[in-house]
Coordinates of C-alpha atoms in Angstrom, one line a residue:
Chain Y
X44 CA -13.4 -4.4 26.3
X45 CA -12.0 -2.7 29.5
X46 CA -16.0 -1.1 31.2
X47 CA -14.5 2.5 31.5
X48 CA -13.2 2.1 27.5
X49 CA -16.8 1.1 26.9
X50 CA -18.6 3.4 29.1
X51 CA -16.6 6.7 26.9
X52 CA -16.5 5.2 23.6
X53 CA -20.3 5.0 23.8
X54 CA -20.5 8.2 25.1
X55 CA -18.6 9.7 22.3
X56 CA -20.7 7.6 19.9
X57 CA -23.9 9.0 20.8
X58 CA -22.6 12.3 20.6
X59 CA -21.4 11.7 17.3
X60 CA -24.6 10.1 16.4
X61 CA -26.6 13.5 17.4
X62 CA -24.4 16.0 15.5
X63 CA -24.7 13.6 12.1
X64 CA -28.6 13.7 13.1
X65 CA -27.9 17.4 12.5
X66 CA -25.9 17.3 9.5
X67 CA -29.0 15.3 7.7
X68 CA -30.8 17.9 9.1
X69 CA -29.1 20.8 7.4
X70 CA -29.1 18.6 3.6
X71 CA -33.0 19.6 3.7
X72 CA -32.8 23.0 3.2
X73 CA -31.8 24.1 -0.4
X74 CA -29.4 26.8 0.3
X75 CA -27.3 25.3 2.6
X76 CA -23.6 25.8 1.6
X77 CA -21.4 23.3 0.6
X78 CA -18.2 24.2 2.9
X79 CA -20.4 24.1 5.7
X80 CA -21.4 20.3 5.3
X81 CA -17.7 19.3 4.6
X82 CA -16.7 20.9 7.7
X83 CA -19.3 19.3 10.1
X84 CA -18.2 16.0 8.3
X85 CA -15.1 16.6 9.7
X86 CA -15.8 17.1 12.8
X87 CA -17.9 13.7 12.9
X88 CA -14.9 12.4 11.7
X89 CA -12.5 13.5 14.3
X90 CA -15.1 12.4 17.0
X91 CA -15.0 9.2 15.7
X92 CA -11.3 9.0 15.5
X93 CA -11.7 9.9 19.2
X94 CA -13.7 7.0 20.0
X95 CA -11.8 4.9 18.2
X96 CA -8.5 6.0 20.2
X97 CA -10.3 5.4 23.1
X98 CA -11.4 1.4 22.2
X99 CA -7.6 1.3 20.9
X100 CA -6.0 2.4 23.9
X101 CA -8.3 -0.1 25.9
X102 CA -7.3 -2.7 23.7
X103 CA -3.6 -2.1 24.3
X104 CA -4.3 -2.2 27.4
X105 CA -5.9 -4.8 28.1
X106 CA -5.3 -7.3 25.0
X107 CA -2.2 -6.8 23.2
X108 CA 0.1 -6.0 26.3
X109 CA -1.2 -9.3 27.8
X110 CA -0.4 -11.3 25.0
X111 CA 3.1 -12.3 25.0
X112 CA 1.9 -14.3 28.8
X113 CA -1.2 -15.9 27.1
X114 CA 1.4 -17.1 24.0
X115 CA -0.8 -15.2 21.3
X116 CA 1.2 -12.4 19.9
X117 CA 1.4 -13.1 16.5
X118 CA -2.6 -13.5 16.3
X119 CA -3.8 -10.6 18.7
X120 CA -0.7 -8.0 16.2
X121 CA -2.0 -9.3 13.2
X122 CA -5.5 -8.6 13.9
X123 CA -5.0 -5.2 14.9
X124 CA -2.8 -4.3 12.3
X125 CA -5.8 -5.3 9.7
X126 CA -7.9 -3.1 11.9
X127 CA -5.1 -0.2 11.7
X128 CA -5.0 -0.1 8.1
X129 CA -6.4 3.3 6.8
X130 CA -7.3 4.1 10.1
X131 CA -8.3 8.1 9.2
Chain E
X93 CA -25.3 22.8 -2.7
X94 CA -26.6 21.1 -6.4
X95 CA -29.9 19.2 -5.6
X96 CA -28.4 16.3 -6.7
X97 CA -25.2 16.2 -4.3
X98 CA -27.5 17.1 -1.4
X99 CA -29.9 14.9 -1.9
X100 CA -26.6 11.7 -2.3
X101 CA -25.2 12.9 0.8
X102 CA -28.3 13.0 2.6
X103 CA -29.1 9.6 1.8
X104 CA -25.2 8.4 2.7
X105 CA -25.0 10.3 5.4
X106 CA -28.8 9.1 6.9
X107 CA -27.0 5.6 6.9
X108 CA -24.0 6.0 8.2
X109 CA -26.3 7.4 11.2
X110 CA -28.0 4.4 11.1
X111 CA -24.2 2.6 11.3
X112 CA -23.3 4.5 14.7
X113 CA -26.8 3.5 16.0
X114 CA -26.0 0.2 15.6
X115 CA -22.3 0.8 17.1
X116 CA -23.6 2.2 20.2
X117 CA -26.1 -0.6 20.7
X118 CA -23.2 -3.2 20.4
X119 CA -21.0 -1.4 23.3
X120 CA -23.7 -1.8 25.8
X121 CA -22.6 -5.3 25.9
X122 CA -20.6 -6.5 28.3
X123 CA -18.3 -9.0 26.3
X124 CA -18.2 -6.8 22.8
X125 CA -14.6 -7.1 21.7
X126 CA -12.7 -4.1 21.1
X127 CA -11.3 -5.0 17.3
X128 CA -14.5 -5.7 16.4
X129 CA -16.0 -1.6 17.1
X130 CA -12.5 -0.1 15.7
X131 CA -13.6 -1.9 11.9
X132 CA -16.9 -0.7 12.9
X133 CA -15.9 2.7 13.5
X134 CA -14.2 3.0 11.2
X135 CA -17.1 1.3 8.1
X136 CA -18.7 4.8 9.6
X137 CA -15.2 6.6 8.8
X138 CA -15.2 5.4 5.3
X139 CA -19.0 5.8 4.6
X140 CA -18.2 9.9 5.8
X141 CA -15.5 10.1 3.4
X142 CA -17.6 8.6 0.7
X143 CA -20.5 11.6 1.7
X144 CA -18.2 14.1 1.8
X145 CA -16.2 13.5 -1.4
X146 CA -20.3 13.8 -3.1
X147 CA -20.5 17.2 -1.6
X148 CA -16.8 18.3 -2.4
X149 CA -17.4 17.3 -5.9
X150 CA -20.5 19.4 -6.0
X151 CA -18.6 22.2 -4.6
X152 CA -15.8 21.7 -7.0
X153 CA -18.9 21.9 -10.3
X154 CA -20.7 24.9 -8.5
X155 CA -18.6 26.7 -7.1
X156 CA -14.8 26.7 -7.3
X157 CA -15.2 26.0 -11.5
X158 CA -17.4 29.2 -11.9
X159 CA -14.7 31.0 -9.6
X160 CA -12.9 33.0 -12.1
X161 CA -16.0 34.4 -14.1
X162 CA -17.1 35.7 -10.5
X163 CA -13.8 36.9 -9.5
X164 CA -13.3 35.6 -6.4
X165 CA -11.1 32.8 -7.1
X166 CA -8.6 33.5 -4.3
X167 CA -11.4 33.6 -1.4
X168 CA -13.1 30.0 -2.7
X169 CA -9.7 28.7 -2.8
X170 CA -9.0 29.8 0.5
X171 CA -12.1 28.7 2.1
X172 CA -12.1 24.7 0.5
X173 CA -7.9 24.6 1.3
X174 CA -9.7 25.9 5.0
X175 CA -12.1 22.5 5.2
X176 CA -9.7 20.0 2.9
X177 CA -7.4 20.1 6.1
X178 CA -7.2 16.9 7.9
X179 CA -9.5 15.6 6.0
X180 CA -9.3 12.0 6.9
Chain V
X281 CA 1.9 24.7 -12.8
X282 CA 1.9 28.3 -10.9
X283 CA 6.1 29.4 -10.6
X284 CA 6.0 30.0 -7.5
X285 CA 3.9 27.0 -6.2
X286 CA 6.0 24.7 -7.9
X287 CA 9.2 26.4 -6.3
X288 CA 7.7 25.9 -2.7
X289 CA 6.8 22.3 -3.6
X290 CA 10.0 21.8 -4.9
X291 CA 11.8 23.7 -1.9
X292 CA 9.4 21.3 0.9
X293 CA 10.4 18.2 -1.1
X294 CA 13.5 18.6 -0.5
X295 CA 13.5 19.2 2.8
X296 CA 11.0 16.2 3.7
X297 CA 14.2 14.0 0.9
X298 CA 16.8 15.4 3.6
X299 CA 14.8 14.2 6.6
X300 CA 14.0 10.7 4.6
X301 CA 17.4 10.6 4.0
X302 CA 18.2 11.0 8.4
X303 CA 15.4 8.1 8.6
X304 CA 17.1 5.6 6.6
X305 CA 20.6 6.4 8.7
X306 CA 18.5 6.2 12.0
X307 CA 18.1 2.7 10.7
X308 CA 21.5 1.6 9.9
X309 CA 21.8 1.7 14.0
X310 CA 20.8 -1.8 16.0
X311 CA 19.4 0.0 19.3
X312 CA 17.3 2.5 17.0
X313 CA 13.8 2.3 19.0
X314 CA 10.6 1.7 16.9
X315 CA 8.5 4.9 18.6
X316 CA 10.9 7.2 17.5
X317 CA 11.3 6.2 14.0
X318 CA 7.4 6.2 13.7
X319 CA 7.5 9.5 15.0
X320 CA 10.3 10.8 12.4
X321 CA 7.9 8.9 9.5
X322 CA 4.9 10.7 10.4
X323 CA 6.6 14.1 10.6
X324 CA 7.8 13.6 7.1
X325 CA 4.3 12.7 6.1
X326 CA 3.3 16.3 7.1
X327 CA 5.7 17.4 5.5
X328 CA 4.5 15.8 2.4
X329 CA 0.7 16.6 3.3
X330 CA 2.3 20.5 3.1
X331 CA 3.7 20.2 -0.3
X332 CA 0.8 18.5 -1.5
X333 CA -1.5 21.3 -0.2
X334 CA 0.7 24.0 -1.7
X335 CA 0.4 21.9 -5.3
X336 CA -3.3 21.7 -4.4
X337 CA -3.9 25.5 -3.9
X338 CA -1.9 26.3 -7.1
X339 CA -4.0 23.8 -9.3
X340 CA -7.3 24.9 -7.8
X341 CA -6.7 29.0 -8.4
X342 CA -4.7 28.3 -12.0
X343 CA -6.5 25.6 -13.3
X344 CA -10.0 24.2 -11.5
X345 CA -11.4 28.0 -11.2
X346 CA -11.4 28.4 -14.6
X347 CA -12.9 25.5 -15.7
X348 CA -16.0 27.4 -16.7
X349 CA -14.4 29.6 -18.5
X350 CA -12.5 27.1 -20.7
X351 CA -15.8 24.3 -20.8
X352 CA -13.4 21.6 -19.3
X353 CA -15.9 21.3 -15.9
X354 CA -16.5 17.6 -15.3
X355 CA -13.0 16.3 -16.7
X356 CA -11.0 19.0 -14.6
X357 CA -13.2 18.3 -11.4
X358 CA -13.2 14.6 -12.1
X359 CA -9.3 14.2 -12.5
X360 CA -9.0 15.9 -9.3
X361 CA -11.7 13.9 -7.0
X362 CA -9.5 11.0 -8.2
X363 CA -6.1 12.2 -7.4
X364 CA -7.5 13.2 -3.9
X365 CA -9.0 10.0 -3.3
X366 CA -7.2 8.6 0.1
X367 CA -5.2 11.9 0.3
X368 CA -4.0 11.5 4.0
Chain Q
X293 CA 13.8 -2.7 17.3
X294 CA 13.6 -6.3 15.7
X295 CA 16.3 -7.0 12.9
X296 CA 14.1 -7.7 10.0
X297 CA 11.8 -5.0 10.6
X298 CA 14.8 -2.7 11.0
X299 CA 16.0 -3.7 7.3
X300 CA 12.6 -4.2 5.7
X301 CA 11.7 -0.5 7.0
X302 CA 14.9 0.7 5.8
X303 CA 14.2 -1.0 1.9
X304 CA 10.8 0.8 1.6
X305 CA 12.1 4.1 3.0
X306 CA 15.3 3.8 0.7
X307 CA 12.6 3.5 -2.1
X308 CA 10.8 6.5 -0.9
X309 CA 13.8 8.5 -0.8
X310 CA 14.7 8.2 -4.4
X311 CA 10.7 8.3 -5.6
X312 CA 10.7 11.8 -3.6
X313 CA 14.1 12.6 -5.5
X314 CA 12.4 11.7 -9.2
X315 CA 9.2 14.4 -7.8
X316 CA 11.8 17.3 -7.1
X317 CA 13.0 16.7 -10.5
X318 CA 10.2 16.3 -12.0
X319 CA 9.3 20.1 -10.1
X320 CA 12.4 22.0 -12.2
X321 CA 10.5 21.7 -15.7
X322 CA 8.1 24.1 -16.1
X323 CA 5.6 22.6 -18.0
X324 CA 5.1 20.2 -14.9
X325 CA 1.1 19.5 -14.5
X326 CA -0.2 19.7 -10.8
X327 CA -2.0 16.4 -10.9
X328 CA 0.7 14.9 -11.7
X329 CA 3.1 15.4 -9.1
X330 CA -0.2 14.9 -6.5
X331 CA -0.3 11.7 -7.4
X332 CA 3.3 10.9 -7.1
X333 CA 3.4 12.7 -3.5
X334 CA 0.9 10.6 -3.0
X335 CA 2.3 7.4 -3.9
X336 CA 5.2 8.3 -1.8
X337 CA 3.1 8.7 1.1
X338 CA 1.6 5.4 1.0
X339 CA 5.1 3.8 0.9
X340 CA 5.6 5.9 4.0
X341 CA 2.7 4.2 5.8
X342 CA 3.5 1.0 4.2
X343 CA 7.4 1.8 5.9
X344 CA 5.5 3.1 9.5
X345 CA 3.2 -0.3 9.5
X346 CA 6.4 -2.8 9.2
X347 CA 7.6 -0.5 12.4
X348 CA 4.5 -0.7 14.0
X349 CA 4.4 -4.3 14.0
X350 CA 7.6 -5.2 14.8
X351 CA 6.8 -2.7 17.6
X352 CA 3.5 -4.4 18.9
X353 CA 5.2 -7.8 18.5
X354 CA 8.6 -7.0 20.3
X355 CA 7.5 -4.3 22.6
X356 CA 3.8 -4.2 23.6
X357 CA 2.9 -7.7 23.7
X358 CA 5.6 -8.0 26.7
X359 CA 4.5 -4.9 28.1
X360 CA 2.7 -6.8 31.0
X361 CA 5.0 -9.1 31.7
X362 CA 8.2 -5.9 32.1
X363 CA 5.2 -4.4 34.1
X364 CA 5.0 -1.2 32.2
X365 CA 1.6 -1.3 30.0
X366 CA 0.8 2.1 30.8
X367 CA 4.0 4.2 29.9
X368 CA 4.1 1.7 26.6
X369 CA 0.4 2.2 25.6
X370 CA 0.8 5.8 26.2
X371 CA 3.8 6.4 23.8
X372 CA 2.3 4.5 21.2
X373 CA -1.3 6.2 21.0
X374 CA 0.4 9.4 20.9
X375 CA 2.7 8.5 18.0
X376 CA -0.1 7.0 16.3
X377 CA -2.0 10.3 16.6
X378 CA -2.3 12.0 13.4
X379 CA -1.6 8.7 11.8
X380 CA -2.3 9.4 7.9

């Protein structure tokens, strides 16, 4: 993976990390409110998908626009459309 | 939030922390391949999904179901309509 | 189903059939470019997402919020966890 | 964009069309339940995506793979991410 790809996913990663630290957090005290959870699971989830755009734009970059010169299209396009699939 | 949904989600949501952990950990190597963290990324995604429909389905018993014999069926409705959006 | 969220469903629908319908033509042409049909599917997927939030919001005031009222709970909330499993 | 993606695309989306036409009719009788046409909205969408990931593909494979050969990776990588955002 390109270093600057790596570098932000991880940053984004830890970040997400910390804010899910504080969603278990807010599950220990009785009265918290369902619609508040669901929303800070979202948000997780759309730093995540973040990330991810970030390690698939890398990718592009670096692996799948290269491929037709290494002779390894069909395998580098099939791999990533498995790792596509029900990409959220 | 029921005991019982909070106490689920807690416990999905405490390993899908543990997940991202382990996600960040694998990009500070140098020669970690990008397909490899998207399906990562997104085994978090799915786990998130799988916590959040345990607290929407504990919203749904609770809260919305109980709506019209508190009268306030229009604001609930509003509010989960609110955080279903986008939900990946 | 409420009247008039059935008649905005049905009035959506048929506009997301029309722009289907524009998709499948775009295709009839050899020099059609990839990017742009992606783009026209996943504007027609919104527009489904919007019908099937105005569906939603109908089912959840007319139907889910009186589940308490009726005793029908855990097979109302049940039938609709399943139907928005994978919702994109 | 590649011939047999171009005709396999248009099949699915052809399908699509007339499942989307059978859910607008289904929307004129009265007694239709919600559920019901969520899941068939539904169904349709995941033809759509099945549709978008024949594009895609065809996309990576004729397109992107050769990106770096043509000399423009960036401007290629850059259309695709953005019309893979929002990717349901």
């Amino acid at each position: 993976m390109p270093a600057d790809a790596r570098k932000r996913a991880r940053h984004r990663l830890s970040i997400a990390r910390g804010h899910l630290e504080s969603i278990v957090k807010m599950l220990e005290k009785e009265d918290v409110y369902c619609v508040d959870v669901l929303r800070q699971i979202k948000a997780v989830q759309g730093a995540l998908s973040g990330a991810s755009d970030v390690v698939l734009r890398g990718h592009l970059e670096a692996h799948v626009a290269t491929a037709a010169e290494r002779g390894d299209t069909v395998e580098i396009v099939e791999e990533l459309m498995e790792a596509l699939r029900y990409r959220s």
